[in-house]
CSV table of C-alpha atoms and ligand atoms in Angstrom, one decimal:
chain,number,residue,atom,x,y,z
A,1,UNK,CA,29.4,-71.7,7.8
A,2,UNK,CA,27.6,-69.0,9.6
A,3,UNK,CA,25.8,-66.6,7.7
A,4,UNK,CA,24.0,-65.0,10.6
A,5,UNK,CA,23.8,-61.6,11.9
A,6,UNK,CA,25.7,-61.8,14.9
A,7,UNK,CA,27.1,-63.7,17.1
A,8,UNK,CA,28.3,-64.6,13.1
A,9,UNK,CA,30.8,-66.5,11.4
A,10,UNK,CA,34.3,-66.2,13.5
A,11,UNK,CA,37.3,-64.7,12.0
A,12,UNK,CA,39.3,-66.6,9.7
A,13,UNK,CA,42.4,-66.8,12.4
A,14,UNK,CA,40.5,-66.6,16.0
A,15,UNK,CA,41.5,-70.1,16.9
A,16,UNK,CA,44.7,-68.8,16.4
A,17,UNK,CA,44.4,-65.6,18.9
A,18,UNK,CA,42.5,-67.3,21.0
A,19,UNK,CA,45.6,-70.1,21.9
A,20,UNK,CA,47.9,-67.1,22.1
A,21,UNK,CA,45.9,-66.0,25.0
A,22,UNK,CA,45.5,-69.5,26.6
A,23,UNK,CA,49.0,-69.7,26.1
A,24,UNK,CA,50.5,-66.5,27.4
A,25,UNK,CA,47.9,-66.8,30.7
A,26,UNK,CA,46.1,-64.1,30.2
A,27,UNK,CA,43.3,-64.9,31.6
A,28,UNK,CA,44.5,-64.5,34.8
A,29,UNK,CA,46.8,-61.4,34.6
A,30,UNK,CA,45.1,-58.8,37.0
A,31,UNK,CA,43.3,-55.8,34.9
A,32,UNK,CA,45.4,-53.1,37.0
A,33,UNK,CA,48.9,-54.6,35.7
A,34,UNK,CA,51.3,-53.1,32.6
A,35,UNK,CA,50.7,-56.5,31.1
A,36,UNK,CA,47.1,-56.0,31.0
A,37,UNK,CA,47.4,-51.7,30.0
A,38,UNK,CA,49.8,-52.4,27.2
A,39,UNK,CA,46.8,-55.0,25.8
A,40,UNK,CA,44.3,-51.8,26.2
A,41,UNK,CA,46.9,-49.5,24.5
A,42,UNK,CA,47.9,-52.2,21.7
A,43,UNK,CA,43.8,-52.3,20.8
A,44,UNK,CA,43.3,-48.8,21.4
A,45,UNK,CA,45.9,-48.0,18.7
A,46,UNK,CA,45.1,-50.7,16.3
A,47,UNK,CA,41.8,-49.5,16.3
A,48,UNK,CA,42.3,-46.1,16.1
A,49,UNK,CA,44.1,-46.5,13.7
A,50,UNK,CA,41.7,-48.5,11.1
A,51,UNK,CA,38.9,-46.2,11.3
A,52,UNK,CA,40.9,-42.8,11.5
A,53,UNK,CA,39.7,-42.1,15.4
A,54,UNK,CA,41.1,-38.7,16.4
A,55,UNK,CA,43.4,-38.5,19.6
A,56,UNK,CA,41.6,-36.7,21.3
A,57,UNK,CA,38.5,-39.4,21.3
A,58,UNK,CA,38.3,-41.7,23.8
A,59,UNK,CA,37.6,-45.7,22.7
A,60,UNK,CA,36.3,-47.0,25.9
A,61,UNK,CA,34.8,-51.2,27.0
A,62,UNK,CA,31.4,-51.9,27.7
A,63,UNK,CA,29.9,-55.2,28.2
A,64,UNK,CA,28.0,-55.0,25.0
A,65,UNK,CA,26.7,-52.2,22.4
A,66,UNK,CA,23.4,-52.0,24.0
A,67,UNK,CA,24.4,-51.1,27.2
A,68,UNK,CA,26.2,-47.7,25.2
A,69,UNK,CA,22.4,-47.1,24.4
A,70,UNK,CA,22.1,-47.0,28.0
A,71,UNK,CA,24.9,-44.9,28.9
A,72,UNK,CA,24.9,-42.7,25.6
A,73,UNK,CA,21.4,-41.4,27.2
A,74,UNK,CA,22.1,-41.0,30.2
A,75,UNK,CA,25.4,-39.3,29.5
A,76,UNK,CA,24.6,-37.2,26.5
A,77,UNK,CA,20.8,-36.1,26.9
A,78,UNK,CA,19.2,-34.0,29.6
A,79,UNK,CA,15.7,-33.4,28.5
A,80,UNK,CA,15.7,-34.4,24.4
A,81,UNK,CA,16.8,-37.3,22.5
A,82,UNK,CA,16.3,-37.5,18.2
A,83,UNK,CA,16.2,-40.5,16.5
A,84,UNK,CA,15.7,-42.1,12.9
A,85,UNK,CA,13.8,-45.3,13.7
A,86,UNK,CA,13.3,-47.6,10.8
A,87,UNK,CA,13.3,-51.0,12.6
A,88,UNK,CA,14.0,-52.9,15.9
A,89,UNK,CA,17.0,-52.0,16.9
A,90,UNK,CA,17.0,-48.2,16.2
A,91,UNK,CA,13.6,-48.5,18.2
A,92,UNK,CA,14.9,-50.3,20.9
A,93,UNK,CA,17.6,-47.2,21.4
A,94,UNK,CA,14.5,-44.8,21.0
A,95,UNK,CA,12.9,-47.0,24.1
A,96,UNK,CA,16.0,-46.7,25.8
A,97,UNK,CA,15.7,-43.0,25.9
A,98,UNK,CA,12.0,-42.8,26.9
A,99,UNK,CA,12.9,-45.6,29.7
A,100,UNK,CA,15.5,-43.1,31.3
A,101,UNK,CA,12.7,-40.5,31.6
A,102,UNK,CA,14.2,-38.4,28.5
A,103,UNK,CA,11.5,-36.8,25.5
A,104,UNK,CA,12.7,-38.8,22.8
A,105,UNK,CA,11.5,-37.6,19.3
A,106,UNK,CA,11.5,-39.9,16.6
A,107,UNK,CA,11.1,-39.7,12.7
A,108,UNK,CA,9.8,-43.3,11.8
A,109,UNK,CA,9.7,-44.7,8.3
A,110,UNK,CA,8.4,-48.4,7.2
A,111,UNK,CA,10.2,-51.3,7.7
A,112,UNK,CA,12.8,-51.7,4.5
A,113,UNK,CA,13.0,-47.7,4.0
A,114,UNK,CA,16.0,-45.6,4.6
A,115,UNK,CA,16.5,-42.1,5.5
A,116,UNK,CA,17.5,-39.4,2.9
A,117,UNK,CA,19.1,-36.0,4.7
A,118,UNK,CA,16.3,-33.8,3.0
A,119,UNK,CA,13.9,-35.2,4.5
A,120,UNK,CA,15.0,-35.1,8.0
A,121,UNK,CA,14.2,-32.1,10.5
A,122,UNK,CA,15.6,-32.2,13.7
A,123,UNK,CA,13.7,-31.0,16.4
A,124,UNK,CA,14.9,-27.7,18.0
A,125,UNK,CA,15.1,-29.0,21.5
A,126,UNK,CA,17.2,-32.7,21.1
A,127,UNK,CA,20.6,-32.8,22.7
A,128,UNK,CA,21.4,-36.0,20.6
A,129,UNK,CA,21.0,-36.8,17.3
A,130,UNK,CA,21.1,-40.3,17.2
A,131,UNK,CA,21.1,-42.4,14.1
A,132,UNK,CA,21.2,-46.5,13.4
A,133,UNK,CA,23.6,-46.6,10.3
A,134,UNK,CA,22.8,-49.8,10.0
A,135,UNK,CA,19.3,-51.2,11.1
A,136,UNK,CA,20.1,-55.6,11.0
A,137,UNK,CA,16.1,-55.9,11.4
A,138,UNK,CA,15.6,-55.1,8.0
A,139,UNK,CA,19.2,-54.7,6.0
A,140,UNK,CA,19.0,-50.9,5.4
A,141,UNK,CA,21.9,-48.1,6.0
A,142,UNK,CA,21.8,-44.8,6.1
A,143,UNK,CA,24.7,-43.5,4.0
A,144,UNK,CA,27.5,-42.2,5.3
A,145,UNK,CA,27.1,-39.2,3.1
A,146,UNK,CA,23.9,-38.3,4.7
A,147,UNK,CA,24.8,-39.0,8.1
A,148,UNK,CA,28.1,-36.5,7.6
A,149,UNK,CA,25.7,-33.9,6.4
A,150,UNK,CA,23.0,-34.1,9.3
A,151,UNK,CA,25.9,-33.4,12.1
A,152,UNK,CA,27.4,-30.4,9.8
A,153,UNK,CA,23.4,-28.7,9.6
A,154,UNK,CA,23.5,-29.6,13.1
A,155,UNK,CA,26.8,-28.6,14.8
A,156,UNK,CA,25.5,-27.5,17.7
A,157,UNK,CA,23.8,-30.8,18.8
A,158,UNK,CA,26.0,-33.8,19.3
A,159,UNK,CA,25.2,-37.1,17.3
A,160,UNK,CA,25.5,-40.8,18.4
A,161,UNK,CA,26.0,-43.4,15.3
A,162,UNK,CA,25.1,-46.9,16.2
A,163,UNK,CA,27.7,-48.9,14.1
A,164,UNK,CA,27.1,-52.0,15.2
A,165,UNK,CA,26.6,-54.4,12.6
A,166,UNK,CA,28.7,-52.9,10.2
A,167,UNK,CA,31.8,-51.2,11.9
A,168,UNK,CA,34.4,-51.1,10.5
A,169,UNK,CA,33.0,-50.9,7.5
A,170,UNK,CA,31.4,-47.8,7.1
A,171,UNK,CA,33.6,-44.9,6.1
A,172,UNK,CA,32.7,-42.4,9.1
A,173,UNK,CA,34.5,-39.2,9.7
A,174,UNK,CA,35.7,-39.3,13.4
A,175,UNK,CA,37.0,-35.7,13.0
A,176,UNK,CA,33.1,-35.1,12.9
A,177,UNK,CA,31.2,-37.5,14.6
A,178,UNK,CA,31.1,-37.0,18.2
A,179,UNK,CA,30.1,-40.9,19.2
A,180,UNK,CA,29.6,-43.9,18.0
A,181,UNK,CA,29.9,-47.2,19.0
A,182,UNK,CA,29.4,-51.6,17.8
A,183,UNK,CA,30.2,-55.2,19.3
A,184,UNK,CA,32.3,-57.1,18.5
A,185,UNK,CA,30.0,-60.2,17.8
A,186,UNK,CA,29.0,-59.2,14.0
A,187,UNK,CA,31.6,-57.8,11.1
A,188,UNK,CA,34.3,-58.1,13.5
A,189,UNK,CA,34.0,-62.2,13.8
A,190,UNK,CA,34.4,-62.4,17.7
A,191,UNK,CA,32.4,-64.0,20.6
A,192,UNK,CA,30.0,-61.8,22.3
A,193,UNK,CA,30.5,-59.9,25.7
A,194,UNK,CA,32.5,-56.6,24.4
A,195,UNK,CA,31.1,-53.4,23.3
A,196,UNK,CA,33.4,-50.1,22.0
A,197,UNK,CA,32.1,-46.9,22.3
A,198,UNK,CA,34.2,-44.1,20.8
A,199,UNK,CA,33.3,-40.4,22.1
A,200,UNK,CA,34.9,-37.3,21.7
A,201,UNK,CA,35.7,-33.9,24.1
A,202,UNK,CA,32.7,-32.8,23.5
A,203,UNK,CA,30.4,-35.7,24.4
A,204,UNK,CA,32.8,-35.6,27.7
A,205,UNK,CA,31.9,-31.9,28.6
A,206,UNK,CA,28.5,-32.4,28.0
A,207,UNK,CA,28.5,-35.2,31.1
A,208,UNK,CA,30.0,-33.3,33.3
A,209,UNK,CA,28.1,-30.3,33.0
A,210,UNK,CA,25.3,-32.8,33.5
A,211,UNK,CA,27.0,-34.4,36.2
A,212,UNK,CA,27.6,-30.8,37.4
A,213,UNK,CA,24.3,-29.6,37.4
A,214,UNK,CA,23.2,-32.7,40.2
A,215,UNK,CA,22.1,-34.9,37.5
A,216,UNK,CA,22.3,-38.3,37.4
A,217,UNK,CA,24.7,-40.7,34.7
A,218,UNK,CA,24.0,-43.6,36.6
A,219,UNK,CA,25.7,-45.6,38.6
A,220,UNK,CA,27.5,-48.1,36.3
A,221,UNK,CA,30.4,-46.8,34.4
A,222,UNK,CA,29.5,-43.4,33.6
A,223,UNK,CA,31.2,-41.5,30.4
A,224,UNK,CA,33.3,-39.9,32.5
A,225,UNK,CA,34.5,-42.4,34.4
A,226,UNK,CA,35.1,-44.5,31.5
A,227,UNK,CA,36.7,-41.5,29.5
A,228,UNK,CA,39.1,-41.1,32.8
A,229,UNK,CA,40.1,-44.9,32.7
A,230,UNK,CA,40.5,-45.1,29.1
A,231,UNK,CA,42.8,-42.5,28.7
A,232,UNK,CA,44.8,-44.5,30.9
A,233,UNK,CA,44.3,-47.7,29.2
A,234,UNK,CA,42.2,-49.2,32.0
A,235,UNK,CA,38.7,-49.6,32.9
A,236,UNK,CA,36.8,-48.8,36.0
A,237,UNK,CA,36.1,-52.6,36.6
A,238,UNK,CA,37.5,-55.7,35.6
A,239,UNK,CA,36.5,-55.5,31.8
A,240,UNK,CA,36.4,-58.5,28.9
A,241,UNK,CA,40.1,-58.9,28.8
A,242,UNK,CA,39.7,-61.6,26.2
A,243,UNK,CA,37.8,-59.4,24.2
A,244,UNK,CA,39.9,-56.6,24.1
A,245,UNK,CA,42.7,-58.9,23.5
A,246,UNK,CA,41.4,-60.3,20.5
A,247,UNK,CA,39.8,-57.7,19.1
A,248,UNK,CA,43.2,-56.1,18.9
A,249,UNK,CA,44.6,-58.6,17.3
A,250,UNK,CA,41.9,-59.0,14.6
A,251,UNK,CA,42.0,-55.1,13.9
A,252,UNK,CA,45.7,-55.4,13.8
A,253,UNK,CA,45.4,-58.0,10.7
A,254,UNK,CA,42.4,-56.1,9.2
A,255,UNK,CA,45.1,-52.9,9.0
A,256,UNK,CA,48.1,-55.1,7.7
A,257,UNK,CA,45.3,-56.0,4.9
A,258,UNK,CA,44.1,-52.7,4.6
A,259,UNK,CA,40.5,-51.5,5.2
A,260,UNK,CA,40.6,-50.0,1.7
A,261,UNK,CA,40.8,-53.2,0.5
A,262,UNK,CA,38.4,-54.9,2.9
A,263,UNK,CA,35.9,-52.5,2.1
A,264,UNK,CA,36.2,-52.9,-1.9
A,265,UNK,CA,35.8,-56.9,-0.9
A,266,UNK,CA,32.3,-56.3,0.9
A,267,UNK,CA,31.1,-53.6,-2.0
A,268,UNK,CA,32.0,-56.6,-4.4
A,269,UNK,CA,30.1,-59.6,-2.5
A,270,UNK,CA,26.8,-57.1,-1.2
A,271,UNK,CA,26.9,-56.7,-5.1
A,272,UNK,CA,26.9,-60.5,-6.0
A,273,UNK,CA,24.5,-61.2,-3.3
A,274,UNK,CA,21.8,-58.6,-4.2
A,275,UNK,CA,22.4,-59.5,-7.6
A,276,UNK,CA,21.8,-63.3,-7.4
A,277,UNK,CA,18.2,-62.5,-5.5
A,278,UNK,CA,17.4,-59.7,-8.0
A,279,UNK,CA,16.8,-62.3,-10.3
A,280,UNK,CA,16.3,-65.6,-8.9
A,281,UNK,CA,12.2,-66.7,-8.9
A,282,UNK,CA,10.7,-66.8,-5.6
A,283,UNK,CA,13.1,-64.5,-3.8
A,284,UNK,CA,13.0,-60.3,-3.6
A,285,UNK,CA,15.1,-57.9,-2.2
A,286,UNK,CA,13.3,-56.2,0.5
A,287,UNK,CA,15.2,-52.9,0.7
A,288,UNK,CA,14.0,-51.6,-3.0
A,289,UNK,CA,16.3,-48.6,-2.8
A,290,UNK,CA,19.6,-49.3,-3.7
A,291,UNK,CA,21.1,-46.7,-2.4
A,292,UNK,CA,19.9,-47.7,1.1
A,293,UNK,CA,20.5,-51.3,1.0
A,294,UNK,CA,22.9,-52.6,3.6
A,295,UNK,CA,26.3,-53.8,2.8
A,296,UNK,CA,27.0,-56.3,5.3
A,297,UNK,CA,23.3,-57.5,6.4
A,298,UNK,CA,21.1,-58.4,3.1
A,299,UNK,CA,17.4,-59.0,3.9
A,300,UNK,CA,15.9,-61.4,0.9
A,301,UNK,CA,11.6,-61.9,1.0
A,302,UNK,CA,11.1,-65.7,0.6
A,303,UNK,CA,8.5,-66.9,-1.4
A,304,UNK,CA,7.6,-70.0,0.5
A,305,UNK,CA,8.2,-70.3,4.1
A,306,UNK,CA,11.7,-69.1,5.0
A,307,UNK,CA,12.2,-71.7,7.3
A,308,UNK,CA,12.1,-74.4,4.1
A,309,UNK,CA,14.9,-72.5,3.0
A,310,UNK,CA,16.8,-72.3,6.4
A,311,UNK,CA,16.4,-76.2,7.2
A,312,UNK,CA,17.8,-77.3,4.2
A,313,UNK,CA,20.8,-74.8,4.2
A,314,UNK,CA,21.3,-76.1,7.4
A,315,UNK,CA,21.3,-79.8,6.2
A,316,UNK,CA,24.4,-78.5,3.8
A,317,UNK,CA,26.2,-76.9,6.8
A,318,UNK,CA,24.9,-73.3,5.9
A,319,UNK,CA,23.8,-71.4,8.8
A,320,UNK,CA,21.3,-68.4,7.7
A,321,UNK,CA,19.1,-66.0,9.5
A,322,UNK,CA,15.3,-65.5,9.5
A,323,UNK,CA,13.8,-62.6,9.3
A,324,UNK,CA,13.0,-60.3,12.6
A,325,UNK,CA,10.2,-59.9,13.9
A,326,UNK,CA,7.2,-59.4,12.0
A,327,UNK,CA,9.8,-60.8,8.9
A,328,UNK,CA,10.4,-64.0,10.7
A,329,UNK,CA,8.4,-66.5,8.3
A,330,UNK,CA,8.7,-64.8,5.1
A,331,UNK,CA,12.2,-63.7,5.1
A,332,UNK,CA,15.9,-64.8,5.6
A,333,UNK,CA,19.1,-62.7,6.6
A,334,UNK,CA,22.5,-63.0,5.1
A,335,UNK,CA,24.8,-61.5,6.5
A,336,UNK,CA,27.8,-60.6,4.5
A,337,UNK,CA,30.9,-59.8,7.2
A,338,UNK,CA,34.2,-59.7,6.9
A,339,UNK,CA,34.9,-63.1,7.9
A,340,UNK,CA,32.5,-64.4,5.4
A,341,UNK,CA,34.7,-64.9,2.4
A,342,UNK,CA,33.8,-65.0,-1.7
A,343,UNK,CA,33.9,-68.4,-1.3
A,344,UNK,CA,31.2,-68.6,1.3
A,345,UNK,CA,28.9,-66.5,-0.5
A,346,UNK,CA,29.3,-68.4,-3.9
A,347,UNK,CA,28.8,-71.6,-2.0
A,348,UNK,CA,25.5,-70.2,-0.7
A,349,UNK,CA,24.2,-68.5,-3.6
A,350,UNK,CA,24.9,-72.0,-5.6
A,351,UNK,CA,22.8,-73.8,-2.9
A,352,UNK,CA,20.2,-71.7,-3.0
A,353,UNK,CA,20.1,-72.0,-7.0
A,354,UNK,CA,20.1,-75.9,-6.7
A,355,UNK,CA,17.4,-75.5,-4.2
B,1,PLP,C1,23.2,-56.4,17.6
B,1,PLP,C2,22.9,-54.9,17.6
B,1,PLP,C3,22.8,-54.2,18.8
B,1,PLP,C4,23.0,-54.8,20.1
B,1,PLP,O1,24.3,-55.2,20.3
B,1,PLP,P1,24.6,-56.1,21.7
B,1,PLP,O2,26.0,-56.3,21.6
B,1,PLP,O3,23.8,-57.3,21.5
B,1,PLP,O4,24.1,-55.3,22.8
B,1,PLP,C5,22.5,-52.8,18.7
B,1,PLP,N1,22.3,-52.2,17.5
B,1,PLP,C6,22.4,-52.9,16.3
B,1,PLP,C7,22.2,-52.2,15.0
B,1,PLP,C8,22.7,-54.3,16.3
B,1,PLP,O5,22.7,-55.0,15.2
């Protein structure tokens, strides 16, 4: 049982979608055929449909969600990027920005805080708000709440939501968000190698008049180019055909199940988790504010080494996460995704108590 942050514990009935696609020869069909678009189009609507996406967004293939990083930049911001950094991965998407030559602003808190929207000013100059709604360094969201009101204070300036360990859990308002974007290699329970960025009209005017004005978007796969393809249910190269194959499937089961529900079931084991290390000696919660604590990454301080912990989970066939970075011998990461049922969790927490 995998209880790491991604790549993570597969989906309950992979095996099973992955056979159909052995089966049916897909991996060989050519990515320019019908066969191949109605896959696109059968994902495309799946998808849209479990997180409410707008028809008039895109939902476009990438190789993985860092690479959207990349391109978000590069297609979004001419002079100014804006950030909320509060660990590694929202400050590797700030690097990104300062790599491509762009100002990038950041407001920075400590490792295991969150950001309130009171207490974020956005500078007058950024292009793109962008915002890690969940940071898996250190197990902290920002709530959707918040993030809903920074884009309304902030119409004028598009915003970039990096979803990545926690889609499709959070309960974003595509009508409002202009991109956003995850793998599928964490709540989704699928092998690396796919990324899906969502963007709307606006994001796509905003490249062209960049692309209009002589700038550059880069070579590979530009928004455009994507938003062209995708709108056609094709991608400018040969993309992860697997990948968009089984995703589809998998968002087509999480609908029949109903995200409502899906959602309630993470709520309920975040809650069981967080509650167990509240009070169990030698552990902590790291995030202190509930309000920001992650729903589908928990970071726990370990008392003793984290790797004693980690080696004899492992001896009981539990897979768990250090901590990152500077966290890497004091903490552990559970990560608490859709494919990791009640079960799993009991069966962990139990361990740990015996431990
Ligand atoms: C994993 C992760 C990424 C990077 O995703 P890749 O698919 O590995 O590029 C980006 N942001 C967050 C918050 C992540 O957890």
């Amino acid at each position: 049982m995998y209880f790491t942050a991604g790549p993570a514990e597969l989906y309950p009935r992979f095996e099973e979608y992955l056979q159909e696609f052995v089966d049916e020869q897909l991996g060989s069909i050519s990515h320019r055929s019908g066969q191949f678009k109605k896959i696109y189009q059968h994902t495309d609507e799946q998808l849209r449909a479990l997180l409410s996406i707008p028809e008039e967004n895109a939902i476009m293939f990438t190789g993985s969600a860092s690479e959207i990083w990349e391109k978000s930049i590069q297609s979004l911001v001419e002079f100014e990027s804006f950030h909320l950094v509060n660990g590694s991965f929202s400050e590797k998407y700030y690097q990104y920005s300062q790599a491509l030559g762009r100002q990038a602003d950041a407001l920075n808190k400590p490792m295991g805080e969150g950001f309130s929207y009171g207490e974020i000013t956005v500078p007058e100059y950024a292009e793109l708000i962008c915002v890690t709604q969940n940071e898996t360094s250190t197990g902290v969201q920002t709530r959707e709440a918040d993030i809903h009101k920074l884009k309304r204070s902030h119409r004028n300036k598009l915003m970039a939501v990096d979803m990545v360990s926690s889609a499709p859990i959070p309960e974003l308002d595509f009508s409002l968000i202009d991109s956003a974007f995850f793998s599928v290699q964490k709540s989704f329970g699928l092998p690396a190698g796919l990324g899906v960025w969502i963007a709307n009209e606006k994001c796509l005017k905003k490249a062209k008049q960049l692309k209009s004005k002589g700038n550059s978007l880069g070579a590979h796969h530009d928004l455009p180019s994507l938003w062209k393809n995708a709108k056609n249910y094709q991608n400018p190269a040969t993309p992860n055909v697997m990948g968009i194959f089984l995703l589809g499937k998998v968002a087509e089961d999480m609908n029949k199940t109903g995200l409502e529900a899906i959602r309630k079931q993470t709520d309920e084991k975040a809650k069981m988790i967080y509650k167990f290390f509240e009070k169990k000696d030698g552990y902590e919660v790291f995030v202190k504010n509930p309000d920001h604590r992650s729903k589908t990454v928990a970071v726990i301080n370990t008392e003793r080494p984290s790797s004693e912990i980690i080696n004899h989970l492992k001896t009981k066939n539990m897979i768990v996460g250090a901590g990152y970075g500077p966290g890497k011998d004091s903490q552990i990461r559970v990560s608490n995704f859709i494919a990791n049922t009640p079960e799993q969790i009991e069966a962990l927490l139990n361990e740990i108590e015996k431990f």
